[in-house]
Coordinates of C-alpha atoms in Angstrom, one line a residue:
I1 CA -13.8 -41.3 -15.1
N2 CA -11.3 -43.2 -17.2
A3 CA -8.9 -44.9 -14.8
E4 CA -6.0 -44.0 -17.1
Y5 CA -6.7 -40.3 -16.8
M6 CA -8.2 -40.2 -13.3
G7 CA -5.5 -38.0 -11.9
T8 CA -5.8 -35.4 -14.6
E9 CA -9.6 -35.3 -14.6
S10 CA -9.7 -35.1 -10.8
F11 CA -7.3 -32.2 -11.0
F12 CA -9.5 -30.2 -13.4
L13 CA -12.7 -31.2 -11.4
G14 CA -10.9 -29.8 -8.4
Y15 CA -10.4 -26.5 -10.3
Q16 CA -14.1 -26.5 -11.2
A17 CA -15.1 -27.1 -7.6
L18 CA -12.9 -24.2 -6.6
R19 CA -14.6 -21.9 -9.1
L20 CA -18.2 -23.1 -8.9
A21 CA -18.5 -24.1 -5.3
I22 CA -15.8 -22.9 -2.9
I23 CA -15.3 -19.3 -4.1
P24 CA -19.1 -18.6 -4.2
C25 CA -19.4 -19.9 -0.7
L26 CA -16.6 -17.6 0.5
E27 CA -18.3 -14.7 -1.3
N28 CA -21.7 -15.6 0.2
W29 CA -20.2 -15.6 3.7
K30 CA -18.7 -12.2 3.2
R31 CA -22.0 -10.8 1.9
I32 CA -24.1 -12.4 4.7
S33 CA -21.6 -11.1 7.3
K34 CA -21.9 -7.6 6.0
E35 CA -25.7 -7.9 6.0
I36 CA -25.7 -8.9 9.7
D37 CA -23.3 -6.1 10.6
D38 CA -25.5 -3.6 8.7
I39 CA -28.7 -4.8 10.5
R40 CA -27.0 -4.5 13.9
N41 CA -25.7 -1.0 13.1
Q42 CA -29.0 0.2 11.7
F43 CA -31.2 -0.8 14.6
E44 CA -29.0 0.0 17.6
G45 CA -29.9 2.7 20.1
P46 CA -33.3 4.4 19.6
M47 CA -34.1 2.2 16.6
Q48 CA -34.0 -1.0 18.8
P49 CA -37.8 -1.5 18.9
L50 CA -37.9 -1.7 15.1
F51 CA -35.4 -4.6 15.3
T52 CA -38.1 -7.0 16.3
M53 CA -39.6 -6.5 12.8
M54 CA -36.4 -7.8 11.3
Q55 CA -35.8 -10.6 13.8
K56 CA -36.8 -13.5 11.6
H57 CA -34.7 -12.2 8.7
F58 CA -31.8 -11.6 11.1
S59 CA -32.0 -15.1 12.6
E60 CA -32.0 -16.6 9.1
R61 CA -28.9 -14.7 8.2
V62 CA -27.1 -15.7 11.4
Q63 CA -28.0 -19.4 10.9
L64 CA -26.8 -19.3 7.3
Q65 CA -23.6 -17.6 8.4
A66 CA -23.0 -20.3 11.0
A67 CA -23.7 -23.1 8.6
L68 CA -21.2 -21.7 6.1
E69 CA -18.5 -21.2 8.8
A70 CA -18.8 -24.8 9.8
I71 CA -17.7 -25.8 6.3
I72 CA -15.4 -23.1 5.0
F73 CA -13.4 -22.7 8.2
D74 CA -13.0 -26.4 9.0
R75 CA -9.3 -26.9 9.5
G76 CA -9.2 -30.2 7.5
F77 CA -11.1 -28.6 4.6
V78 CA -8.9 -25.5 4.6
H79 CA -5.7 -27.6 4.7
N80 CA -6.9 -29.6 1.7
V81 CA -7.8 -26.4 -0.2
F82 CA -4.2 -25.1 0.3
R83 CA -2.7 -28.4 -0.7
F84 CA -4.6 -28.1 -4.0
I85 CA -3.6 -24.5 -4.4
N86 CA 0.1 -25.3 -3.9
Y87 CA -0.1 -28.2 -6.4
A88 CA -2.0 -26.2 -9.0
S89 CA 0.6 -23.4 -8.6
L90 CA 3.4 -25.9 -9.3
W91 CA 1.5 -27.0 -12.4
L92 CA 1.1 -23.4 -13.6
L93 CA 4.8 -22.7 -13.0
R94 CA 5.8 -25.6 -15.2
L95 CA 3.4 -24.5 -17.9
A96 CA 4.7 -20.9 -17.8
F97 CA 8.4 -21.7 -17.8
G98 CA 7.9 -24.6 -20.2
S99 CA 10.1 -26.8 -18.0
Q100 CA 10.8 -27.6 -14.4
D101 CA 13.7 -25.1 -14.4
F102 CA 12.2 -21.8 -13.1
G103 CA 14.9 -19.5 -14.4
E104 CA 13.7 -16.7 -16.6
L105 CA 10.2 -16.6 -18.2
P106 CA 10.4 -17.2 -22.0
D107 CA 10.0 -14.2 -24.3
T108 CA 7.0 -15.9 -25.9
V109 CA 4.1 -17.1 -23.7
P110 CA 3.9 -20.9 -24.2
T111 CA 0.7 -21.9 -26.0
A112 CA -0.4 -24.2 -23.2
F113 CA -0.3 -21.3 -20.7
A114 CA -1.8 -18.8 -23.0
A115 CA -4.8 -21.0 -23.6
L116 CA -5.7 -21.1 -19.9
P117 CA -8.7 -19.1 -18.7
E118 CA -7.6 -16.3 -16.2
F119 CA -9.6 -17.8 -13.3
M120 CA -7.0 -20.5 -13.0
V121 CA -4.8 -17.9 -11.5
D122 CA -7.4 -15.5 -10.2
G123 CA -9.3 -18.3 -8.4
L124 CA -6.2 -19.3 -6.4
C125 CA -5.6 -15.6 -5.5
E126 CA -9.2 -15.2 -4.3
C127 CA -9.0 -18.3 -2.0
V128 CA -5.6 -17.4 -0.5
S129 CA -6.6 -13.7 0.0
F130 CA -9.8 -14.8 1.8
Y131 CA -8.1 -17.2 4.2
L132 CA -5.2 -14.8 5.0
R133 CA -7.7 -12.2 5.9
Y134 CA -10.3 -14.2 7.9
G135 CA -8.7 -17.6 8.6
F136 CA -6.8 -16.8 11.8
R137 CA -9.9 -15.4 13.4
F138 CA -11.5 -18.8 13.2
R139 CA -8.3 -20.7 13.7
A140 CA -8.8 -22.3 10.3
I141 CA -5.2 -21.7 9.3
D142 CA -1.9 -21.8 11.2
H143 CA 1.8 -21.2 10.6
E144 CA 2.2 -24.4 8.6
L145 CA 0.4 -23.3 5.4
P146 CA 1.7 -25.1 2.3
I147 CA 2.1 -22.0 0.2
E148 CA 5.6 -21.9 -1.2
K149 CA 4.7 -22.8 -4.8
F150 CA 1.9 -20.3 -4.8
L151 CA 4.3 -17.5 -3.7
S152 CA 6.8 -18.5 -6.3
L153 CA 4.0 -18.4 -9.0
M154 CA 3.0 -14.9 -7.9
V155 CA 6.6 -13.5 -8.0
A156 CA 7.3 -15.1 -11.3
L157 CA 4.1 -13.7 -13.0
M158 CA 3.9 -10.4 -11.1
P159 CA 6.1 -8.3 -13.5
S160 CA 4.8 -9.8 -16.7
Q161 CA 2.0 -8.2 -18.6
K162 CA 2.3 -10.8 -21.4
F163 CA 1.6 -13.8 -19.1
L164 CA -1.2 -12.0 -17.2
L165 CA -3.1 -9.6 -19.4
N166 CA -5.6 -8.6 -16.7
P167 CA -3.9 -6.0 -14.5
Y168 CA -6.5 -6.4 -11.8
I169 CA -5.2 -10.0 -11.1
R170 CA -1.7 -8.7 -10.7
S171 CA -3.0 -5.9 -8.4
K172 CA -4.1 -8.6 -5.9
F173 CA -0.5 -10.0 -5.5
P174 CA 0.9 -7.3 -3.2
E175 CA -2.0 -7.7 -0.7
I176 CA -1.5 -11.4 -0.6
L177 CA 2.2 -11.1 0.0
Y178 CA 1.5 -8.5 2.7
G179 CA -0.8 -11.0 4.4
V180 CA 1.9 -13.7 4.3
S181 CA 4.5 -11.2 5.7
A182 CA 2.0 -10.5 8.6
I183 CA 2.0 -14.2 9.4
D184 CA 5.8 -14.4 9.2
R185 CA 6.0 -11.3 11.6
Q186 CA 3.5 -12.8 14.0
A187 CA 5.4 -16.1 14.1
G188 CA 8.7 -14.3 14.8
S189 CA 7.2 -12.0 17.4
V190 CA 6.2 -14.9 19.6
G191 CA 9.3 -17.1 18.9
I192 CA 7.4 -19.7 16.8
R193 CA 9.7 -21.6 14.5
T194 CA 7.4 -23.1 11.9
G195 CA 7.0 -23.8 8.2
M196 CA 6.0 -20.2 7.7
A197 CA 8.8 -18.7 9.7
D198 CA 11.3 -16.8 7.5
I199 CA 9.4 -18.0 4.4
F200 CA 10.7 -14.9 2.5
L201 CA 14.2 -16.1 3.0
K202 CA 13.6 -19.7 2.2
I203 CA 12.3 -19.3 -1.4
N204 CA 15.2 -18.3 -3.7
L205 CA 12.8 -17.0 -6.4
L206 CA 11.5 -14.4 -3.9
V207 CA 14.9 -13.2 -2.8
E208 CA 16.1 -12.8 -6.4
R209 CA 13.0 -11.3 -8.0
L210 CA 10.6 -9.8 -5.4
I211 CA 12.1 -6.3 -5.2
P212 CA 12.2 -5.6 -9.0
A213 CA 8.8 -7.3 -9.4
L214 CA 7.2 -5.0 -6.8
M215 CA 8.6 -2.0 -8.6
V216 CA 7.2 -3.2 -11.9
V217 CA 3.7 -3.7 -10.4
Y218 CA 3.9 -0.3 -8.6
V219 CA 4.5 1.3 -12.0
D220 CA 1.9 -0.8 -13.9
M221 CA -0.8 0.1 -11.4
E222 CA -0.8 3.6 -12.9
H223 CA -2.9 2.2 -15.8
L224 CA -5.3 -0.4 -14.5
G225 CA -7.8 0.4 -17.3
G226 CA -10.9 1.0 -15.3
H227 CA -12.9 4.3 -15.1
N228 CA -11.8 4.8 -11.5
Q229 CA -8.1 3.8 -12.1
F230 CA -6.7 7.0 -10.6
Y231 CA -7.9 6.0 -7.2
E232 CA -7.8 2.2 -7.5
K233 CA -4.0 2.3 -7.9
F234 CA -3.5 3.5 -4.4
T235 CA -4.6 0.2 -2.7
P236 CA -2.0 -2.1 -4.2
R237 CA 0.6 0.6 -3.9
F238 CA -0.2 0.9 -0.2
Y239 CA 0.5 -2.8 0.3
I240 CA 3.7 -2.5 -1.7
A241 CA 4.9 0.2 0.6
E242 CA 4.0 -2.0 3.6
L243 CA 5.9 -4.9 2.0
F244 CA 9.0 -2.7 1.5
K245 CA 8.8 -1.7 5.2
Y246 CA 8.9 -5.4 6.1
L247 CA 11.5 -6.4 3.5
W248 CA 13.8 -3.6 4.7
T249 CA 14.2 -5.5 8.0
L250 CA 15.7 -8.5 6.0
P251 CA 19.4 -7.9 5.0
L252 CA 19.1 -10.1 1.9
Y253 CA 16.5 -7.9 0.4
K254 CA 18.5 -4.8 1.1
V255 CA 21.3 -6.3 -0.8
A256 CA 18.8 -7.2 -3.6
F257 CA 17.7 -3.6 -3.7
E258 CA 21.2 -2.3 -3.8
T259 CA 22.1 -4.6 -6.7
E260 CA 19.0 -3.5 -8.6
A261 CA 19.9 0.1 -7.9
K262 CA 23.5 -0.2 -9.1
I263 CA 22.5 -1.9 -12.3
N264 CA 19.8 0.6 -13.2
L265 CA 21.7 3.8 -12.1
S266 CA 24.6 2.8 -14.3
Q267 CA 22.3 2.4 -17.3
R268 CA 20.6 5.8 -16.8
N269 CA 17.4 4.9 -18.6
P270 CA 14.5 7.3 -17.6
D271 CA 11.9 4.9 -19.2
H272 CA 13.0 1.9 -17.1
H273 CA 10.7 0.7 -14.3
F274 CA 13.3 1.6 -11.7
T275 CA 13.3 5.3 -12.5
K276 CA 9.5 5.3 -13.0
F277 CA 9.0 3.6 -9.6
F278 CA 10.6 6.5 -7.8
N279 CA 8.9 9.0 -10.0
Y280 CA 5.4 7.6 -9.2
L281 CA 6.4 7.2 -5.5
L282 CA 7.1 10.9 -5.3
N283 CA 3.9 11.8 -7.3
D284 CA 1.9 9.7 -4.8
A285 CA 3.5 11.2 -1.7
N286 CA 3.0 14.7 -3.1
F287 CA -0.7 14.2 -4.2
L288 CA -1.9 12.2 -1.2
L289 CA -0.2 14.4 1.4
E290 CA -1.3 17.6 -0.2
E291 CA -4.9 16.4 -0.6
S292 CA -5.2 15.1 3.0
L293 CA -3.7 18.3 4.4
T294 CA -6.2 20.3 2.3
K295 CA -9.0 18.2 3.7
L296 CA -7.7 18.9 7.2
K297 CA -8.0 22.6 6.6
E298 CA -11.6 22.1 5.4
I299 CA -12.4 20.1 8.5
N300 CA -10.8 22.9 10.6
E301 CA -12.9 25.5 8.8
F302 CA -16.1 23.5 9.4
D303 CA -15.4 23.2 13.1
E304 CA -14.8 26.9 13.4
L305 CA -18.1 27.6 11.5
V306 CA -20.0 25.3 13.9
A307 CA -18.3 26.9 16.9
N308 CA -19.5 30.3 15.7
A309 CA -23.2 30.0 16.8
T310 CA -24.2 33.2 14.9
A311 CA -22.7 32.1 11.6
W312 CA -24.0 28.5 11.9
N313 CA -27.6 29.5 12.9
A314 CA -27.7 31.9 10.0
L315 CA -27.7 28.9 7.7
S316 CA -30.9 27.1 6.8
E317 CA -31.5 23.5 8.0
A318 CA -31.0 22.3 4.4
Q319 CA -27.7 24.2 4.2
Q320 CA -26.5 22.8 7.6
Q321 CA -27.4 19.3 6.5
E322 CA -25.6 19.7 3.2
K323 CA -22.5 20.9 5.0
R324 CA -22.6 18.0 7.5
E325 CA -22.9 15.5 4.7
A326 CA -20.1 17.1 2.7
I327 CA -17.8 17.2 5.7
E328 CA -18.4 13.5 6.5
E329 CA -17.3 12.6 3.0
T330 CA -14.3 15.0 3.5
K331 CA -13.4 13.1 6.7
R332 CA -13.5 9.7 5.0
T333 CA -11.3 10.9 2.1
C334 CA -8.9 12.6 4.5
R335 CA -8.6 9.4 6.6
S336 CA -7.9 7.3 3.5
F337 CA -5.5 9.7 1.8
M338 CA -3.6 10.4 5.0
Q339 CA -3.0 6.7 5.6
L340 CA -1.7 6.2 2.1
G341 CA 0.3 9.5 2.2
N342 CA 2.0 8.5 5.5
E343 CA 3.1 5.2 3.9
A344 CA 4.5 7.0 0.8
V345 CA 6.4 9.5 2.9
E346 CA 7.7 6.9 5.3
M347 CA 8.9 4.8 2.3
L348 CA 10.8 7.9 0.9
E349 CA 12.5 8.4 4.3
R350 CA 13.4 4.7 4.7
V351 CA 14.8 4.1 1.3
S352 CA 16.7 7.4 1.1
S353 CA 18.3 6.7 4.5
D354 CA 20.3 3.8 2.9
F355 CA 20.2 4.6 -0.8
P356 CA 19.7 8.3 -1.6
E357 CA 21.1 7.9 -5.1
P358 CA 17.8 6.9 -6.9
F359 CA 16.1 10.1 -5.7
V360 CA 18.8 12.4 -6.9
Q361 CA 18.9 11.3 -10.5
P362 CA 18.7 14.3 -12.9
E363 CA 15.1 13.4 -13.7
L364 CA 14.0 13.4 -10.1
V365 CA 16.1 15.7 -7.9
D366 CA 14.1 18.9 -8.5
K367 CA 10.9 17.1 -7.8
V368 CA 12.2 15.7 -4.5
A369 CA 13.6 19.0 -3.4
S370 CA 10.4 20.9 -4.3
M371 CA 8.2 18.4 -2.5
L372 CA 10.2 18.3 0.7
A373 CA 10.5 22.1 0.8
Y374 CA 6.8 22.6 0.3
F375 CA 5.7 20.2 3.0
L376 CA 8.3 21.4 5.5
D377 CA 7.1 25.0 5.0
L378 CA 3.4 23.8 5.3
L379 CA 3.9 21.7 8.4
A380 CA 6.6 23.7 10.3
G381 CA 6.1 27.2 8.8
K382 CA 4.0 30.2 9.9
N383 CA 0.8 28.7 8.4
M384 CA 0.8 25.4 10.3
K385 CA -2.0 26.5 12.7
A386 CA -4.5 26.0 9.8
L387 CA -3.8 22.2 10.2
K388 CA -4.9 22.0 13.8
V389 CA -8.1 20.0 14.1
A390 CA -9.9 18.2 16.9
K391 CA -9.1 14.5 17.2
A392 CA -6.5 14.8 14.5
A393 CA -5.3 11.2 15.3
S394 CA -8.6 9.8 14.1
Y395 CA -7.7 11.0 10.6
G396 CA -4.3 9.4 10.8
F397 CA -2.6 12.8 11.1
N398 CA 0.4 12.8 13.4
H399 CA 1.9 16.3 13.0
R400 CA 5.0 15.6 14.9
S401 CA 5.7 12.2 13.2
L402 CA 5.1 13.7 9.7
V403 CA 7.5 16.6 10.3
E404 CA 10.1 14.2 11.7
K405 CA 10.0 12.0 8.6
I406 CA 10.3 15.0 6.3
A407 CA 13.2 16.5 8.3
H408 CA 15.0 13.1 8.3
S409 CA 14.5 12.9 4.5
F410 CA 16.3 16.3 4.2
L411 CA 19.1 14.9 6.3
N412 CA 19.4 11.8 4.1
F413 CA 20.3 14.1 1.2
K414 CA 22.6 16.5 3.2
D415 CA 25.7 15.4 1.4
V416 CA 24.3 15.7 -2.1
P417 CA 25.2 19.0 -3.9
E418 CA 22.6 18.5 -6.6
F419 CA 19.9 18.3 -3.9
Q420 CA 21.2 21.4 -2.1
K421 CA 21.1 23.4 -5.3
A422 CA 17.7 22.2 -6.2
V423 CA 16.2 23.2 -2.8
A424 CA 17.8 26.7 -3.0
S425 CA 16.4 27.2 -6.5
D426 CA 12.9 26.1 -5.6
G427 CA 10.9 29.3 -6.1
R428 CA 7.6 27.9 -4.8
S429 CA 8.4 27.1 -1.2
Y430 CA 12.0 27.8 -0.3
S431 CA 13.0 31.0 1.4
P432 CA 15.7 31.5 4.1
A433 CA 13.0 32.9 6.4
S434 CA 10.6 29.9 6.1
F435 CA 13.5 27.5 6.8
R436 CA 14.6 29.5 9.9
C437 CA 11.1 29.1 11.1
A438 CA 11.3 25.4 10.5
Q439 CA 14.6 25.2 12.3
E440 CA 13.2 26.9 15.4
F441 CA 10.1 24.5 15.3
L442 CA 12.3 21.4 15.1
R443 CA 14.5 22.4 17.9
T444 CA 12.0 23.8 20.4
K445 CA 9.6 20.9 19.9
G446 CA 12.4 18.4 20.3
I447 CA 11.5 16.6 17.1
L448 CA 15.1 16.0 16.2
T449 CA 18.0 15.2 18.5
A450 CA 20.5 17.9 19.3
S451 CA 23.0 16.3 16.9
E452 CA 20.4 16.1 14.1
C453 CA 19.4 19.7 14.7
D454 CA 23.0 20.8 14.3
H455 CA 23.2 18.9 11.0
F456 CA 19.9 20.4 9.9
D457 CA 21.1 23.9 10.8
Q458 CA 24.3 23.4 8.8
L459 CA 22.2 22.2 5.8
C460 CA 20.0 25.3 6.0
K461 CA 23.1 27.4 5.9
T462 CA 24.2 25.6 2.8
F463 CA 20.7 26.2 1.2
E464 CA 20.9 29.9 2.2
S465 CA 24.4 30.3 0.7
A466 CA 23.3 28.7 -2.6
F467 CA 20.2 30.8 -2.6
T468 CA 22.2 34.0 -2.1
E469 CA 24.7 33.1 -4.7
A470 CA 21.9 32.4 -7.2
Q471 CA 20.3 35.7 -6.4
C472 CA 23.6 37.5 -7.0
E473 CA 24.1 35.8 -10.4
E474 CA 20.5 36.7 -11.4
N475 CA 21.1 40.4 -10.4
V476 CA 24.4 40.4 -12.4
R477 CA 22.5 39.1 -15.5
G478 CA 20.0 41.8 -15.0

């Protein structure tokens, strides 16, 4: 190496080592660990005698796993990897902004940044994501991670399609930020004051830009470009919802959200990412919750079929096996969708409790009203018995909690005339009788406090008055 350029060449050699050596080792460890778990699961119980046939292969896998762990989870090695990641992130930031002033990204991507291969960002993401997921188990990382510049890089590039053309790289950012927030929460819960404590408050770039950046990514995940993009979008959106839950506990980020809301609500641009964010949030909550509740009904129908010995025995063995396999897939889908749906509904409840205005924009208020009325009728109406299944908690279904979130969402909009009118005019789900049934359910089950029940009763009277008035106007018009 030329001594004059030793620093530069060493830096790029470090990048090559990350791509060609370190990341493949991390991937091999994950693959081998999965193989070991699969072998253990495959040969447990009655299959244990067959395990001796696989003993040599199993021992080789375990030895290779241990050898890799001795390297990739060594504390000194991991600390050096993160020092390199932090330094590389600073270099990328300077290339992206074209200076050491990290204000606004330039309108035109600098040539020096545009010429970089995408692994120079993706490789950093792969390493950080791996160690955030597995590092604590092996005590390879602690609460002193040098990660500030990497977080700044992610937040700066997150909302920009021009700087990162591959949406799959940007889709990794929310999970990484969620992993960092988990470390921050863990440090705070045990009273640790370390370099990672309050990291979301220490980095100005995060405080100023994280909220709008998350909204942009949430919207952009609608079109990832893959053949399975409809389902792939839910994973990064889940982590965004989890991040909002955490950020909502930090007053600075609530202020940042309020500022973003005021700016965008005053502009009234339905094509802006702000409005699209709430539109997609409602779409996700609606789809995921409806799909998971439909799956619960299918599980309930299967359980009733099995319980009916005559009907079950009337099926051939092939038919029984086919139904068992189908219901296992239904259970997996239900579990996944319910987890994602719960997060979307909780996010709707949380945000609307402080800022109902974004949800009652002219473009969205009818959708919000229709969704809440539909699920309240489904979960607290006369047909709710169809949702009762054995071990409902194993599918992530908490009937009481879900009804409570939806009822609270109604109360969050109780002073909004546009919402009241939209509910009363919803022909699909609203009727005075169905809401009286919901009122009784909420009160008798103690889901809401006495004061909340009174507010909900008053809100239902408002709905009924608006409904009656609309019916009279329709009769007059003939």
